[in-house]
JSON list of C-alpha atoms and ligand atoms in Angstrom, two decimals:
[
{"chain": "A", "resi": 1, "resn": "MET", "atom": "CA", "xyz": [-151.89, -243.50, -180.12]},
{"chain": "A", "resi": 2, "resn": "SER", "atom": "CA", "xyz": [-154.65, -243.19, -176.36]},
{"chain": "A", "resi": 3, "resn": "ASP", "atom": "CA", "xyz": [-154.79, -246.06, -174.00]},
{"chain": "A", "resi": 4, "resn": "LEU", "atom": "CA", "xyz": [-158.22, -246.56, -175.23]},
{"chain": "A", "resi": 5, "resn": "GLN", "atom": "CA", "xyz": [-157.30, -247.04, -178.46]},
{"chain": "A", "resi": 6, "resn": "ALA", "atom": "CA", "xyz": [-154.58, -248.41, -178.29]},
{"chain": "A", "resi": 7, "resn": "LEU", "atom": "CA", "xyz": [-156.37, -251.64, -176.30]},
{"chain": "A", "resi": 8, "resn": "TYR", "atom": "CA", "xyz": [-159.01, -251.02, -179.24]},
{"chain": "A", "resi": 9, "resn": "GLN", "atom": "CA", "xyz": [-156.73, -251.98, -181.68]},
{"chain": "A", "resi": 10, "resn": "GLU", "atom": "CA", "xyz": [-156.17, -255.66, -179.33]},
{"chain": "A", "resi": 11, "resn": "VAL", "atom": "CA", "xyz": [-159.14, -256.08, -179.40]},
{"chain": "A", "resi": 12, "resn": "ILE", "atom": "CA", "xyz": [-159.26, -256.42, -182.98]},
{"chain": "A", "resi": 13, "resn": "ILE", "atom": "CA", "xyz": [-157.03, -257.90, -183.41]},
{"chain": "A", "resi": 14, "resn": "ASP", "atom": "CA", "xyz": [-158.04, -260.76, -181.03]},
{"chain": "A", "resi": 15, "resn": "HIS", "atom": "CA", "xyz": [-160.78, -260.71, -182.71]},
{"chain": "A", "resi": 16, "resn": "SER", "atom": "CA", "xyz": [-159.49, -261.49, -186.36]},
{"chain": "A", "resi": 17, "resn": "ARG", "atom": "CA", "xyz": [-156.87, -264.68, -185.16]},
{"chain": "A", "resi": 18, "resn": "ASN", "atom": "CA", "xyz": [-159.23, -266.51, -182.73]},
{"chain": "A", "resi": 19, "resn": "PRO", "atom": "CA", "xyz": [-162.47, -265.00, -184.50]},
{"chain": "A", "resi": 20, "resn": "ARG", "atom": "CA", "xyz": [-165.75, -265.82, -181.78]},
{"chain": "A", "resi": 21, "resn": "ASN", "atom": "CA", "xyz": [-168.70, -268.37, -183.80]},
{"chain": "A", "resi": 22, "resn": "PHE", "atom": "CA", "xyz": [-166.92, -268.89, -186.08]},
{"chain": "A", "resi": 23, "resn": "CYS", "atom": "CA", "xyz": [-168.28, -272.32, -187.81]},
{"chain": "A", "resi": 24, "resn": "GLU", "atom": "CA", "xyz": [-171.10, -273.39, -190.29]},
{"chain": "A", "resi": 25, "resn": "CYS", "atom": "CA", "xyz": [-173.91, -274.03, -188.77]},
{"chain": "A", "resi": 26, "resn": "ALA", "atom": "CA", "xyz": [-175.95, -276.42, -190.56]},
{"chain": "A", "resi": 27, "resn": "THR", "atom": "CA", "xyz": [-179.53, -276.34, -188.72]},
{"chain": "A", "resi": 28, "resn": "ALA", "atom": "CA", "xyz": [-178.90, -272.42, -189.88]},
{"chain": "A", "resi": 29, "resn": "ASN", "atom": "CA", "xyz": [-182.67, -271.21, -190.90]},
{"chain": "A", "resi": 30, "resn": "HIS", "atom": "CA", "xyz": [-180.88, -268.03, -192.84]},
{"chain": "A", "resi": 31, "resn": "GLN", "atom": "CA", "xyz": [-177.54, -267.65, -194.23]},
{"chain": "A", "resi": 32, "resn": "ALA", "atom": "CA", "xyz": [-176.24, -265.68, -196.83]},
{"chain": "A", "resi": 33, "resn": "ASN", "atom": "CA", "xyz": [-173.01, -264.96, -198.52]},
{"chain": "A", "resi": 34, "resn": "GLY", "atom": "CA", "xyz": [-171.46, -261.82, -198.58]},
{"chain": "A", "resi": 35, "resn": "TYR", "atom": "CA", "xyz": [-168.56, -260.65, -201.02]},
{"chain": "A", "resi": 36, "resn": "ASN", "atom": "CA", "xyz": [-166.10, -257.45, -200.99]},
{"chain": "A", "resi": 37, "resn": "PRO", "atom": "CA", "xyz": [-164.28, -256.97, -204.17]},
{"chain": "A", "resi": 38, "resn": "LEU", "atom": "CA", "xyz": [-162.90, -253.87, -203.40]},
{"chain": "A", "resi": 39, "resn": "CYS", "atom": "CA", "xyz": [-160.61, -255.99, -200.78]},
{"chain": "A", "resi": 40, "resn": "GLY", "atom": "CA", "xyz": [-161.83, -259.30, -201.88]},
{"chain": "A", "resi": 41, "resn": "ASP", "atom": "CA", "xyz": [-163.12, -260.91, -198.00]},
{"chain": "A", "resi": 42, "resn": "LYS", "atom": "CA", "xyz": [-165.70, -263.12, -198.15]},
{"chain": "A", "resi": 43, "resn": "LEU", "atom": "CA", "xyz": [-168.09, -264.78, -195.69]},
{"chain": "A", "resi": 44, "resn": "LYS", "atom": "CA", "xyz": [-170.98, -266.83, -194.88]},
{"chain": "A", "resi": 45, "resn": "LEU", "atom": "CA", "xyz": [-172.77, -266.49, -192.13]},
{"chain": "A", "resi": 46, "resn": "PHE", "atom": "CA", "xyz": [-175.75, -268.22, -190.77]},
{"chain": "A", "resi": 47, "resn": "LEU", "atom": "CA", "xyz": [-178.47, -267.06, -188.98]},
{"chain": "A", "resi": 48, "resn": "ASN", "atom": "CA", "xyz": [-181.05, -269.90, -186.28]},
{"chain": "A", "resi": 49, "resn": "ILE", "atom": "CA", "xyz": [-184.34, -267.25, -185.75]},
{"chain": "A", "resi": 50, "resn": "LYS", "atom": "CA", "xyz": [-187.28, -268.86, -184.00]},
{"chain": "A", "resi": 51, "resn": "ASP", "atom": "CA", "xyz": [-190.47, -266.00, -183.05]},
{"chain": "A", "resi": 52, "resn": "ALA", "atom": "CA", "xyz": [-188.40, -263.22, -184.36]},
{"chain": "A", "resi": 53, "resn": "ILE", "atom": "CA", "xyz": [-185.58, -263.92, -182.61]},
{"chain": "A", "resi": 54, "resn": "ILE", "atom": "CA", "xyz": [-182.30, -264.79, -183.09]},
{"chain": "A", "resi": 55, "resn": "GLU", "atom": "CA", "xyz": [-180.88, -267.95, -181.28]},
{"chain": "A", "resi": 56, "resn": "ASN", "atom": "CA", "xyz": [-177.84, -268.38, -182.72]},
{"chain": "A", "resi": 57, "resn": "VAL", "atom": "CA", "xyz": [-175.23, -266.76, -185.47]},
{"chain": "A", "resi": 58, "resn": "CYS", "atom": "CA", "xyz": [-171.77, -267.42, -186.44]},
{"chain": "A", "resi": 59, "resn": "PHE", "atom": "CA", "xyz": [-169.92, -267.16, -190.08]},
{"chain": "A", "resi": 60, "resn": "LYS", "atom": "CA", "xyz": [-167.64, -268.35, -192.11]},
{"chain": "A", "resi": 61, "resn": "GLY", "atom": "CA", "xyz": [-165.03, -267.02, -194.56]},
{"chain": "A", "resi": 62, "resn": "GLU", "atom": "CA", "xyz": [-161.72, -265.82, -195.51]},
{"chain": "A", "resi": 63, "resn": "GLY", "atom": "CA", "xyz": [-160.81, -261.77, -195.60]},
{"chain": "A", "resi": 64, "resn": "CYS", "atom": "CA", "xyz": [-158.98, -259.08, -193.71]},
{"chain": "A", "resi": 65, "resn": "ALA", "atom": "CA", "xyz": [-158.48, -258.83, -189.97]},
{"chain": "A", "resi": 66, "resn": "ILE", "atom": "CA", "xyz": [-160.90, -256.08, -190.00]},
{"chain": "A", "resi": 67, "resn": "SER", "atom": "CA", "xyz": [-163.72, -257.95, -192.19]},
{"chain": "A", "resi": 68, "resn": "THR", "atom": "CA", "xyz": [-163.07, -261.10, -190.35]},
{"chain": "A", "resi": 69, "resn": "ALA", "atom": "CA", "xyz": [-162.69, -258.83, -186.14]},
{"chain": "A", "resi": 70, "resn": "SER", "atom": "CA", "xyz": [-166.24, -256.71, -187.14]},
{"chain": "A", "resi": 71, "resn": "ALA", "atom": "CA", "xyz": [-167.59, -259.90, -188.24]},
{"chain": "A", "resi": 72, "resn": "SER", "atom": "CA", "xyz": [-167.33, -262.24, -184.92]},
{"chain": "A", "resi": 73, "resn": "LEU", "atom": "CA", "xyz": [-167.62, -258.83, -183.01]},
{"chain": "A", "resi": 74, "resn": "MET", "atom": "CA", "xyz": [-170.93, -259.43, -184.54]},
{"chain": "A", "resi": 75, "resn": "THR", "atom": "CA", "xyz": [-172.13, -262.50, -184.09]},
{"chain": "A", "resi": 76, "resn": "GLU", "atom": "CA", "xyz": [-171.44, -261.82, -180.51]},
{"chain": "A", "resi": 77, "resn": "ALA", "atom": "CA", "xyz": [-174.10, -258.42, -181.21]},
{"chain": "A", "resi": 78, "resn": "LEU", "atom": "CA", "xyz": [-176.47, -260.29, -182.12]},
{"chain": "A", "resi": 79, "resn": "LYS", "atom": "CA", "xyz": [-176.79, -263.57, -180.01]},
{"chain": "A", "resi": 80, "resn": "GLY", "atom": "CA", "xyz": [-180.57, -263.44, -178.45]},
{"chain": "A", "resi": 81, "resn": "LYS", "atom": "CA", "xyz": [-181.41, -260.12, -180.38]},
{"chain": "A", "resi": 82, "resn": "THR", "atom": "CA", "xyz": [-185.66, -259.83, -181.86]},
{"chain": "A", "resi": 83, "resn": "ILE", "atom": "CA", "xyz": [-184.40, -258.86, -185.93]},
{"chain": "A", "resi": 84, "resn": "LYS", "atom": "CA", "xyz": [-186.61, -255.51, -185.06]},
{"chain": "A", "resi": 85, "resn": "GLU", "atom": "CA", "xyz": [-183.00, -254.96, -182.56]},
{"chain": "A", "resi": 86, "resn": "ALA", "atom": "CA", "xyz": [-180.66, -256.39, -185.38]},
{"chain": "A", "resi": 87, "resn": "GLU", "atom": "CA", "xyz": [-181.79, -254.07, -187.94]},
{"chain": "A", "resi": 88, "resn": "LYS", "atom": "CA", "xyz": [-181.72, -251.06, -185.71]},
{"chain": "A", "resi": 89, "resn": "LEU", "atom": "CA", "xyz": [-177.54, -252.08, -184.30]},
{"chain": "A", "resi": 90, "resn": "PHE", "atom": "CA", "xyz": [-177.41, -252.09, -187.52]},
{"chain": "A", "resi": 91, "resn": "GLU", "atom": "CA", "xyz": [-177.94, -248.39, -188.59]},
{"chain": "A", "resi": 92, "resn": "GLY", "atom": "CA", "xyz": [-175.70, -247.78, -185.59]},
{"chain": "A", "resi": 93, "resn": "PHE", "atom": "CA", "xyz": [-172.83, -249.48, -186.69]},
{"chain": "A", "resi": 94, "resn": "HIS", "atom": "CA", "xyz": [-173.32, -247.99, -190.30]},
{"chain": "A", "resi": 95, "resn": "HIS", "atom": "CA", "xyz": [-173.91, -244.22, -188.60]},
{"chain": "A", "resi": 96, "resn": "MET", "atom": "CA", "xyz": [-171.52, -245.20, -186.07]},
{"chain": "A", "resi": 97, "resn": "LEU", "atom": "CA", "xyz": [-168.83, -246.26, -190.15]},
{"chain": "A", "resi": 98, "resn": "THR", "atom": "CA", "xyz": [-170.10, -242.76, -192.70]},
{"chain": "A", "resi": 99, "resn": "GLU", "atom": "CA", "xyz": [-171.87, -240.38, -191.27]},
{"chain": "A", "resi": 100, "resn": "ASP", "atom": "CA", "xyz": [-170.07, -239.90, -186.33]},
{"chain": "A", "resi": 101, "resn": "ASP", "atom": "CA", "xyz": [-170.18, -241.52, -183.72]},
{"chain": "A", "resi": 102, "resn": "ASN", "atom": "CA", "xyz": [-172.75, -240.26, -181.96]},
{"chain": "A", "resi": 103, "resn": "VAL", "atom": "CA", "xyz": [-175.11, -243.52, -181.70]},
{"chain": "A", "resi": 104, "resn": "GLU", "atom": "CA", "xyz": [-175.95, -245.15, -178.44]},
{"chain": "A", "resi": 105, "resn": "ASP", "atom": "CA", "xyz": [-176.44, -248.65, -177.24]},
{"chain": "A", "resi": 106, "resn": "LEU", "atom": "CA", "xyz": [-173.72, -250.38, -179.91]},
{"chain": "A", "resi": 107, "resn": "GLY", "atom": "CA", "xyz": [-172.04, -251.47, -176.69]},
{"chain": "A", "resi": 108, "resn": "LYS", "atom": "CA", "xyz": [-168.41, -253.22, -177.77]},
{"chain": "A", "resi": 109, "resn": "LEU", "atom": "CA", "xyz": [-168.65, -252.84, -181.53]},
{"chain": "A", "resi": 110, "resn": "LYS", "atom": "CA", "xyz": [-168.49, -249.46, -181.36]},
{"chain": "A", "resi": 111, "resn": "ILE", "atom": "CA", "xyz": [-164.23, -250.93, -180.35]},
{"chain": "A", "resi": 112, "resn": "LEU", "atom": "CA", "xyz": [-164.50, -250.51, -184.50]},
{"chain": "A", "resi": 113, "resn": "ALA", "atom": "CA", "xyz": [-165.24, -246.60, -184.58]},
{"chain": "A", "resi": 114, "resn": "GLY", "atom": "CA", "xyz": [-162.08, -245.52, -185.81]},
{"chain": "A", "resi": 115, "resn": "VAL", "atom": "CA", "xyz": [-162.22, -247.63, -188.79]},
{"chain": "A", "resi": 116, "resn": "ARG", "atom": "CA", "xyz": [-164.68, -244.52, -189.93]},
{"chain": "A", "resi": 117, "resn": "THR", "atom": "CA", "xyz": [-161.43, -242.63, -190.74]},
{"chain": "A", "resi": 118, "resn": "PHE", "atom": "CA", "xyz": [-160.10, -245.45, -193.42]},
{"chain": "A", "resi": 119, "resn": "PRO", "atom": "CA", "xyz": [-162.92, -245.68, -196.04]},
{"chain": "A", "resi": 120, "resn": "MET", "atom": "CA", "xyz": [-161.54, -248.10, -197.59]},
{"chain": "A", "resi": 121, "resn": "ARG", "atom": "CA", "xyz": [-161.67, -250.38, -194.76]},
{"chain": "A", "resi": 122, "resn": "VAL", "atom": "CA", "xyz": [-165.18, -249.27, -194.72]},
{"chain": "A", "resi": 123, "resn": "LYS", "atom": "CA", "xyz": [-166.73, -251.24, -196.54]},
{"chain": "A", "resi": 124, "resn": "CYS", "atom": "CA", "xyz": [-164.37, -254.64, -194.88]},
{"chain": "A", "resi": 125, "resn": "ALA", "atom": "CA", "xyz": [-165.79, -253.65, -191.50]},
{"chain": "A", "resi": 126, "resn": "THR", "atom": "CA", "xyz": [-169.70, -253.36, -192.43]},
{"chain": "A", "resi": 127, "resn": "LEU", "atom": "CA", "xyz": [-169.68, -256.13, -194.87]},
{"chain": "A", "resi": 128, "resn": "ALA", "atom": "CA", "xyz": [-170.91, -258.88, -192.23]},
{"chain": "A", "resi": 129, "resn": "TRP", "atom": "CA", "xyz": [-173.71, -256.74, -191.41]},
{"chain": "A", "resi": 130, "resn": "HIS", "atom": "CA", "xyz": [-174.68, -256.37, -194.52]},
{"chain": "A", "resi": 131, "resn": "THR", "atom": "CA", "xyz": [-174.74, -259.75, -194.92]},
{"chain": "A", "resi": 132, "resn": "MET", "atom": "CA", "xyz": [-176.97, -260.30, -192.20]},
{"chain": "A", "resi": 133, "resn": "LYS", "atom": "CA", "xyz": [-179.53, -258.09, -193.80]},
{"chain": "A", "resi": 134, "resn": "ALA", "atom": "CA", "xyz": [-179.01, -260.28, -196.67]},
{"chain": "A", "resi": 135, "resn": "ALA", "atom": "CA", "xyz": [-179.65, -263.30, -194.40]},
{"chain": "A", "resi": 136, "resn": "LEU", "atom": "CA", "xyz": [-182.71, -261.65, -192.47]},
{"chain": "A", "resi": 137, "resn": "ARG", "atom": "CA", "xyz": [-184.85, -260.93, -196.09]},
{"chain": "A", "resi": 138, "resn": "ASN", "atom": "CA", "xyz": [-183.99, -264.68, -197.37]},
{"chain": "A", "resi": 139, "resn": "LYS", "atom": "CA", "xyz": [-181.15, -263.11, -200.41]},
{"chain": "A", "resi": 140, "resn": "ARG", "atom": "CA", "xyz": [-178.36, -265.74, -200.38]},
{"chain": "A", "resi": 141, "resn": "SER", "atom": "CA", "xyz": [-176.15, -262.57, -200.78]},
{"chain": "A", "resi": 142, "resn": "ALA", "atom": "CA", "xyz": [-174.83, -259.88, -201.10]},
{"chain": "A", "resi": 143, "resn": "THR", "atom": "CA", "xyz": [-171.71, -256.93, -201.67]},
{"chain": "A", "resi": 144, "resn": "THR", "atom": "CA", "xyz": [-170.46, -254.16, -200.43]},
{"chain": "A", "resi": 145, "resn": "GLU", "atom": "CA", "xyz": [-170.58, -251.70, -203.12]},
{"chain": "B", "resi": 1, "resn": "ZN", "atom": "ZN1", "xyz": [-160.64, -256.30, -196.59]}
]
């Protein structure tokens, strides 16, 4: 393992053990539940959107280390973004995990690029993002299939 991979792994472990923005937000105006039947990951996502800007985002759930770390990193990445920017991040993140990591502007989310080599875990990493899309569209739930 390279130093960089080791560092990335450390960040993933940190986010899975101490997820950021891990709470239920009573004032959220968009929310959705996500479920990944392959692994059993479940999460609830809460978004506070005002004037097309994501002012606050948090989540609560139970899942494997990858799904929790990915949701935690996603909440950090989405705060302050417009809906358009959030959708662009979704596309980029999805591309990175299913095609190649030739994607710009992903910032810290690139840490999860290694998941691509474990096809069974890709749905763990994308669950929070699919749930975010469902919440933006006012759908109550998302299931990765
Ligand atoms: Zn999982």
